[in-house]
Amino acid sequence: MKILVTGKNGQLGQQLQKQAPADITVIAHGRETLNVAHKEQVFAVLKQEQPDVVINAAAYTAVDKAESEVEQAHAINAHGPENLALACRELGIRLIHVSTDFVFDGKQSHPYQPGDTRKPLGVYGETKASGEEAIEAILPEAIIVRTAWVYDREGGNFATTMLRLMSERDQLGIVADQIGTPTWAGTLAQSLYKLAKNPEAKGMYHCTDAGAASWYDFAVAIYEEGKAAGLLPKDREVQIGPIATSDYPTPATRPSYSVLDKTRLVADTGLAPKHWRQVLREVLISQ
Ligand SMILES: NC(=O)c1ccc[n+]([C@@H]2O[C@H](COP(=O)([O-])OP(=O)(O)OC[C@H]3O[C@@H](n4cnc5c(N)ncnc54)[C@H](OP(=O)(O)O)[C@@H]3O)[C@@H](O)[C@H]2O)c1
């Protein structure tokens, strides 16, 4: 099976290259060679590469910046998936697209189901919701996988930012009233390959690691596991305190609860999600 990955330099794009099973050939493109917002280029590259499956890991992910860069976010997150769906339909290619918990408003207090109503709170969520809708309209047999709170051992994400701040500051206040599930980019990559290998898989899925946490819980875990993994000195003391979302204003409003129900993913991949804290421990220990 030949799989074309877009957004090769992102967190997910990198893990898709690292986690590729032996029987899958991965062709990875970055923005330079495949800009998903450029319809002609999308058609030309897919025609030339002739993959069996496209995994769209490209996205505009700067949630706060999106509030002031609406057009750019829309071009990448809404027109990008639309272009890919049109090209995949014409060329007979399967499409796997990645979306976000930010399509929900977070007013619920139990895990969101794949079929729950989209109600985004900000520009990023709106543009990602539009991307989902475009794919559903153009290519209903496509797979859409929503994920949340993605991190990796490297790159710019909450875990690497926390480890840096914890080596620089003695006190940190972290938001404790937003609940979601920290998710390793590798977990997501492995799940996407399982879905790619299941010819029956189609429609909406949710994929995160298991469990639930606040950003405060995640930060405390990063501190403890970071020390255990030798990423922070054992004698380093940082006071980490819980704060309210209102104490840390941001341009974009975030859902206060966005735990995702993974029942459908488990049924169609056979993968049993591991608890986020166990995954974090393994990721921080690994080199
Ligand atoms: N990160 C999270 O916490 C999170 C949470 C929920 C859902 N998701 C979703 O998960 C997916 C993967 O996210 P991620 O964390 O891997 O994001 P990421 O690290 O920001 O990577 C996104 C990649 O897309 C590329 N890109 C941007 N515009 C492009 C374009 N027009 N054409 C082609 N490539 C383009 C970026 O390239 P440059 O490096 O050149 O900008 C970047 O390499 C996305 O769909 C995202 O919405 C992420």
Short mmCIF file of C-alpha atoms and ligand atoms in Angstrom, two decimals:
data_model
loop_
_atom_site.label_atom_id
_atom_site.label_comp_id
_atom_site.label_asym_id
_atom_site.label_seq_id
_atom_site.Cartn_x
_atom_site.Cartn_y
_atom_site.Cartn_z
CA MET A 1 0.00 0.00 0.00
CA LYS A 2 1.29 3.43 -0.99
CA ILE A 3 0.29 6.30 1.31
CA LEU A 4 0.87 9.97 0.59
CA VAL A 5 1.23 12.11 3.73
CA THR A 6 0.74 15.89 3.64
CA GLY A 7 2.23 18.23 6.27
CA LYS A 8 5.35 16.06 6.65
CA ASN A 9 7.16 18.47 9.01
CA GLY A 10 4.38 18.72 11.61
CA GLN A 11 4.06 16.63 14.78
CA LEU A 12 1.75 14.10 13.13
CA GLY A 13 3.58 14.22 9.79
CA GLN A 14 6.83 13.30 11.56
CA GLN A 15 5.25 10.41 13.49
CA LEU A 16 3.56 9.09 10.35
CA GLN A 17 7.02 8.74 8.86
CA LYS A 18 8.44 7.10 12.04
CA GLN A 19 5.52 4.70 12.67
CA ALA A 20 4.96 3.47 9.10
CA PRO A 21 4.43 -0.32 9.06
CA ALA A 22 6.89 -2.32 6.91
CA ASP A 23 4.25 -3.15 4.30
CA ILE A 24 3.34 0.50 3.66
CA THR A 25 5.33 2.85 1.43
CA VAL A 26 5.09 6.43 2.62
CA ILE A 27 5.58 9.40 0.34
CA ALA A 28 5.71 12.51 2.51
CA HIS A 29 5.18 16.03 1.21
CA GLY A 30 5.65 19.35 3.01
CA ARG A 31 4.07 22.67 2.14
CA GLU A 32 6.87 23.38 -0.39
CA THR A 33 5.93 20.51 -2.70
CA LEU A 34 2.26 20.09 -1.81
CA ASN A 35 0.39 23.14 -0.59
CA VAL A 36 -3.07 21.77 0.22
CA ALA A 37 -4.60 25.22 -0.31
CA HIS A 38 -3.55 25.14 -4.01
CA LYS A 39 -6.12 23.11 -5.90
CA GLU A 40 -4.12 22.65 -9.13
CA GLN A 41 -1.05 21.51 -7.21
CA VAL A 42 -3.12 19.03 -5.18
CA PHE A 43 -4.53 17.49 -8.37
CA ALA A 44 -1.11 17.46 -10.12
CA VAL A 45 0.80 15.84 -7.24
CA LEU A 46 -1.85 13.20 -6.53
CA LYS A 47 -2.05 12.37 -10.24
CA GLN A 48 1.72 12.00 -10.41
CA GLU A 49 2.20 10.00 -7.19
CA GLN A 50 -0.89 7.77 -7.59
CA PRO A 51 -1.11 6.72 -3.93
CA ASP A 52 -3.71 4.26 -2.63
CA VAL A 53 -4.42 6.50 0.36
CA VAL A 54 -3.82 10.16 1.27
CA ILE A 55 -3.43 11.08 4.95
CA ASN A 56 -3.90 14.80 5.46
CA ALA A 57 -1.67 15.86 8.36
CA ALA A 58 -1.39 19.44 7.04
CA ALA A 59 -3.25 22.13 8.95
CA TYR A 60 -3.17 25.69 10.22
CA THR A 61 -2.86 24.93 13.95
CA ALA A 62 -2.11 28.33 15.52
CA VAL A 63 -5.40 28.52 17.46
CA ASP A 64 -5.00 32.08 18.79
CA LYS A 65 -3.41 33.54 15.63
CA ALA A 66 -6.30 32.16 13.59
CA GLU A 67 -8.59 34.72 15.24
CA SER A 68 -6.78 37.43 13.24
CA GLU A 69 -5.65 35.32 10.23
CA VAL A 70 -9.09 34.09 9.28
CA GLU A 71 -8.51 33.85 5.52
CA GLN A 72 -5.28 31.90 5.83
CA ALA A 73 -6.77 29.49 8.37
CA HIS A 74 -9.79 28.99 6.13
CA ALA A 75 -7.66 28.39 3.02
CA ILE A 76 -5.66 25.63 4.73
CA ASN A 77 -8.23 24.04 7.08
CA ALA A 78 -11.37 24.31 4.94
CA HIS A 79 -10.24 24.56 1.28
CA GLY A 80 -7.26 22.20 1.87
CA PRO A 81 -9.46 19.19 2.77
CA GLU A 82 -11.96 20.24 0.09
CA ASN A 83 -9.21 20.18 -2.58
CA LEU A 84 -7.95 16.81 -1.37
CA ALA A 85 -11.48 15.34 -1.37
CA LEU A 86 -12.13 16.56 -4.93
CA ALA A 87 -8.84 15.14 -6.20
CA CYS A 88 -9.26 11.84 -4.31
CA ARG A 89 -12.80 11.43 -5.69
CA GLU A 90 -11.63 12.04 -9.26
CA LEU A 91 -8.58 9.78 -8.97
CA GLY A 92 -10.16 6.98 -6.91
CA ILE A 93 -7.90 7.48 -3.87
CA ARG A 94 -8.96 6.86 -0.22
CA LEU A 95 -8.73 9.94 2.00
CA ILE A 96 -7.96 10.03 5.71
CA HIS A 97 -8.28 13.50 7.18
CA VAL A 98 -7.42 14.67 10.71
CA SER A 99 -9.60 17.06 12.66
CA THR A 100 -10.00 18.38 16.17
CA ASP A 101 -11.95 18.45 19.44
CA PHE A 102 -12.23 22.23 18.84
CA VAL A 103 -15.22 21.59 16.55
CA PHE A 104 -17.19 21.19 19.85
CA ASP A 105 -18.20 23.94 22.27
CA GLY A 106 -17.21 21.95 25.37
CA LYS A 107 -20.52 22.50 27.16
CA GLN A 108 -21.00 18.74 27.57
CA SER A 109 -19.71 16.88 30.64
CA HIS A 110 -19.47 13.38 29.15
CA PRO A 111 -17.30 12.23 26.21
CA TYR A 112 -18.23 13.53 22.76
CA GLN A 113 -19.44 10.95 20.23
CA PRO A 114 -18.33 11.16 16.56
CA GLY A 115 -21.91 12.03 15.58
CA ASP A 116 -22.39 14.87 18.08
CA THR A 117 -23.25 18.29 16.67
CA ARG A 118 -20.38 20.55 15.67
CA LYS A 119 -20.46 23.88 17.51
CA PRO A 120 -17.03 25.52 17.32
CA LEU A 121 -16.16 28.45 19.57
CA GLY A 122 -13.44 30.13 17.50
CA VAL A 123 -11.98 30.60 14.02
CA TYR A 124 -9.68 27.56 14.17
CA GLY A 125 -12.59 25.30 15.18
CA GLU A 126 -14.87 26.87 12.56
CA THR A 127 -12.35 26.32 9.77
CA LYS A 128 -11.73 22.71 10.85
CA ALA A 129 -15.51 22.11 11.02
CA SER A 130 -15.83 23.50 7.46
CA GLY A 131 -13.11 21.11 6.31
CA GLU A 132 -15.03 18.16 7.82
CA GLU A 133 -18.26 19.30 6.16
CA ALA A 134 -16.58 19.67 2.76
CA ILE A 135 -15.18 16.14 2.92
CA GLU A 136 -18.50 14.66 4.04
CA ALA A 137 -20.26 16.35 1.12
CA ILE A 138 -17.69 15.48 -1.58
CA LEU A 139 -16.38 12.08 -0.48
CA PRO A 140 -18.68 10.43 2.12
CA GLU A 141 -16.54 7.28 2.14
CA ALA A 142 -13.54 9.26 3.42
CA ILE A 143 -12.27 8.77 6.98
CA ILE A 144 -12.14 11.76 9.34
CA VAL A 145 -10.30 11.32 12.65
CA ARG A 146 -10.69 13.92 15.37
CA THR A 147 -7.96 14.12 17.95
CA ALA A 148 -7.00 16.46 20.82
CA TRP A 149 -4.14 17.90 22.89
CA VAL A 150 -1.40 16.46 20.63
CA TYR A 151 2.20 16.45 21.88
CA ASP A 152 5.52 14.79 21.12
CA ARG A 153 8.98 14.57 22.63
CA GLU A 154 10.19 17.31 20.24
CA GLY A 155 8.80 20.35 18.47
CA GLY A 156 6.58 23.10 19.75
CA ASN A 157 3.83 21.68 21.98
CA PHE A 158 2.56 21.85 25.57
CA ALA A 159 4.97 19.17 26.87
CA THR A 160 8.14 20.70 25.40
CA THR A 161 7.01 24.20 26.42
CA MET A 162 6.38 23.04 30.01
CA LEU A 163 9.77 21.31 30.25
CA ARG A 164 11.45 24.54 29.11
CA LEU A 165 9.45 26.74 31.51
CA MET A 166 10.08 24.31 34.38
CA SER A 167 13.83 24.69 33.87
CA GLU A 168 13.54 28.51 33.82
CA ARG A 169 10.88 29.43 36.41
CA ASP A 170 10.25 28.60 40.05
CA GLN A 171 6.48 29.06 39.88
CA LEU A 172 3.89 28.25 37.23
CA GLY A 173 0.12 28.80 37.14
CA ILE A 174 -1.63 26.35 34.80
CA VAL A 175 -5.28 26.28 33.70
CA ALA A 176 -7.22 23.69 35.69
CA ASP A 177 -10.77 24.19 34.38
CA GLN A 178 -10.30 22.83 30.83
CA ILE A 179 -10.57 19.05 30.59
CA GLY A 180 -9.36 16.95 27.66
CA THR A 181 -6.97 14.10 26.89
CA PRO A 182 -3.24 14.53 26.23
CA THR A 183 -2.43 12.51 23.12
CA TRP A 184 0.94 11.43 21.78
CA ALA A 185 1.29 12.09 18.03
CA GLY A 186 2.58 8.51 17.71
CA THR A 187 -0.68 7.05 19.08
CA LEU A 188 -2.56 8.97 16.41
CA ALA A 189 -0.18 7.87 13.63
CA GLN A 190 -0.54 4.19 14.63
CA SER A 191 -4.33 4.47 14.67
CA LEU A 192 -4.39 6.12 11.23
CA TYR A 193 -2.37 3.24 9.75
CA LYS A 194 -4.77 0.70 11.32
CA LEU A 195 -7.71 2.54 9.74
CA ALA A 196 -5.88 2.70 6.39
CA LYS A 197 -5.51 -1.09 6.50
CA ASN A 198 -9.20 -1.66 7.25
CA PRO A 199 -11.06 -1.47 3.92
CA GLU A 200 -14.41 -1.24 5.77
CA ALA A 201 -13.44 1.88 7.73
CA LYS A 202 -15.19 5.08 6.74
CA GLY A 203 -16.76 8.16 8.30
CA MET A 204 -16.00 9.89 11.59
CA TYR A 205 -13.70 8.53 14.33
CA HIS A 206 -12.28 9.91 17.56
CA CYS A 207 -8.69 9.11 18.54
CA THR A 208 -6.88 10.15 21.71
CA ASP A 209 -4.92 8.38 24.42
CA ALA A 210 -7.14 7.08 27.26
CA GLY A 211 -8.36 9.02 30.29
CA ALA A 212 -8.95 12.70 31.00
CA ALA A 213 -6.97 15.54 32.55
CA SER A 214 -6.82 19.28 33.01
CA TRP A 215 -3.87 21.25 31.62
CA TYR A 216 -2.81 21.55 35.29
CA ASP A 217 -2.86 17.74 35.71
CA PHE A 218 -0.89 17.38 32.46
CA ALA A 219 1.70 19.93 33.64
CA VAL A 220 2.17 18.18 37.02
CA ALA A 221 2.59 14.85 35.20
CA ILE A 222 5.17 16.39 32.82
CA TYR A 223 7.06 17.72 35.86
CA GLU A 224 7.08 14.36 37.66
CA GLU A 225 7.72 12.18 34.61
CA GLY A 226 10.23 14.72 33.26
CA LYS A 227 12.24 14.42 36.49
CA ALA A 228 12.00 10.61 36.44
CA ALA A 229 13.25 10.59 32.83
CA GLY A 230 16.20 12.89 33.67
CA LEU A 231 14.86 15.77 31.56
CA LEU A 232 14.74 18.01 34.65
CA PRO A 233 17.30 17.93 37.49
CA LYS A 234 16.08 15.75 40.41
CA ASP A 235 16.65 18.61 42.89
CA ARG A 236 14.77 21.21 40.81
CA GLU A 237 11.72 22.56 42.69
CA VAL A 238 8.91 24.27 40.78
CA GLN A 239 5.64 25.31 42.44
CA ILE A 240 2.84 24.45 40.01
CA GLY A 241 -0.53 25.93 40.91
CA PRO A 242 -4.00 25.57 39.36
CA ILE A 243 -5.52 28.72 37.82
CA ALA A 244 -8.82 29.50 36.08
CA THR A 245 -9.19 30.05 32.32
CA SER A 246 -10.26 33.61 33.19
CA ASP A 247 -6.82 34.16 34.81
CA TYR A 248 -5.08 33.34 31.50
CA PRO A 249 -7.00 35.19 28.76
CA THR A 250 -6.29 34.15 25.16
CA PRO A 251 -7.65 35.50 21.84
CA ALA A 252 -9.47 32.21 21.10
CA THR A 253 -12.04 30.68 23.43
CA ARG A 254 -11.32 27.00 24.08
CA PRO A 255 -13.83 24.24 24.93
CA SER A 256 -13.83 23.64 28.69
CA TYR A 257 -14.51 19.92 28.19
CA SER A 258 -13.48 17.95 25.11
CA VAL A 259 -12.94 14.32 26.04
CA LEU A 260 -13.66 12.21 22.94
CA ASP A 261 -15.41 8.81 22.87
CA LYS A 262 -13.19 6.25 21.09
CA THR A 263 -15.53 3.25 20.99
CA ARG A 264 -15.84 3.27 17.19
CA LEU A 265 -12.06 3.52 16.71
CA VAL A 266 -11.41 0.61 19.08
CA ALA A 267 -13.99 -1.52 17.25
CA ASP A 268 -12.55 -0.81 13.79
CA THR A 269 -8.81 -0.93 14.63
CA GLY A 270 -8.60 -3.47 17.47
CA LEU A 271 -6.31 -1.02 19.29
CA ALA A 272 -6.85 -0.58 23.03
CA PRO A 273 -5.98 3.01 24.01
CA LYS A 274 -3.36 3.31 26.77
CA HIS A 275 -3.80 5.83 29.61
CA TRP A 276 -2.30 9.21 28.70
CA ARG A 277 0.01 9.25 31.74
CA GLN A 278 1.55 5.88 30.89
CA VAL A 279 2.09 7.04 27.30
CA LEU A 280 3.67 10.29 28.53
CA ARG A 281 6.08 8.30 30.74
CA GLU A 282 7.13 6.10 27.81
CA VAL A 283 7.50 9.08 25.44
CA LEU A 284 9.63 11.12 27.86
CA ILE A 285 11.91 8.17 28.63
CA SER A 286 12.47 7.37 24.95
CA GLN A 287 15.21 9.13 23.03
N1 LIG B 1 -1.67 19.95 17.90
C1 LIG B 1 -2.80 19.69 18.54
O1 LIG B 1 -2.89 19.81 19.77
C2 LIG B 1 -4.01 19.18 17.80
C3 LIG B 1 -5.19 18.98 18.51
C4 LIG B 1 -6.32 18.52 17.82
C5 LIG B 1 -6.24 18.27 16.46
N2 LIG B 1 -5.08 18.50 15.80
C6 LIG B 1 -5.06 18.24 14.37
O2 LIG B 1 -4.08 17.25 14.12
C7 LIG B 1 -3.51 17.45 12.83
C8 LIG B 1 -1.99 17.45 12.94
O3 LIG B 1 -1.61 18.50 13.81
P1 LIG B 1 -0.10 18.72 14.25
O4 LIG B 1 -0.09 18.89 15.72
O5 LIG B 1 0.78 17.71 13.62
O6 LIG B 1 0.14 20.16 13.58
P2 LIG B 1 1.51 20.90 13.25
O7 LIG B 1 2.61 20.33 14.05
O8 LIG B 1 1.21 22.35 13.35
O9 LIG B 1 1.75 20.51 11.72
C9 LIG B 1 0.97 20.99 10.69
C10 LIG B 1 1.81 20.94 9.45
O10 LIG B 1 0.99 21.39 8.35
C11 LIG B 1 1.81 22.16 7.51
N3 LIG B 1 1.04 23.07 6.70
C12 LIG B 1 0.50 24.27 7.03
N4 LIG B 1 -0.12 24.81 5.99
C13 LIG B 1 0.05 23.97 4.96
C14 LIG B 1 -0.36 23.98 3.61
N5 LIG B 1 -1.07 25.01 3.10
N6 LIG B 1 -0.03 22.94 2.82
C15 LIG B 1 0.68 21.91 3.31
N7 LIG B 1 1.12 21.85 4.58
C16 LIG B 1 0.79 22.86 5.39
C17 LIG B 1 2.73 22.90 8.45
O11 LIG B 1 3.85 23.31 7.72
P3 LIG B 1 4.79 24.50 8.20
O12 LIG B 1 5.68 23.86 9.19
O13 LIG B 1 5.44 24.93 6.94
O14 LIG B 1 3.88 25.54 8.79
C18 LIG B 1 3.04 21.84 9.49
O15 LIG B 1 4.19 21.11 9.16
C19 LIG B 1 -4.11 18.75 12.30
O16 LIG B 1 -5.18 18.44 11.47
C20 LIG B 1 -4.63 19.43 13.54
O17 LIG B 1 -5.72 20.29 13.25
C21 LIG B 1 -3.96 18.93 16.44
#
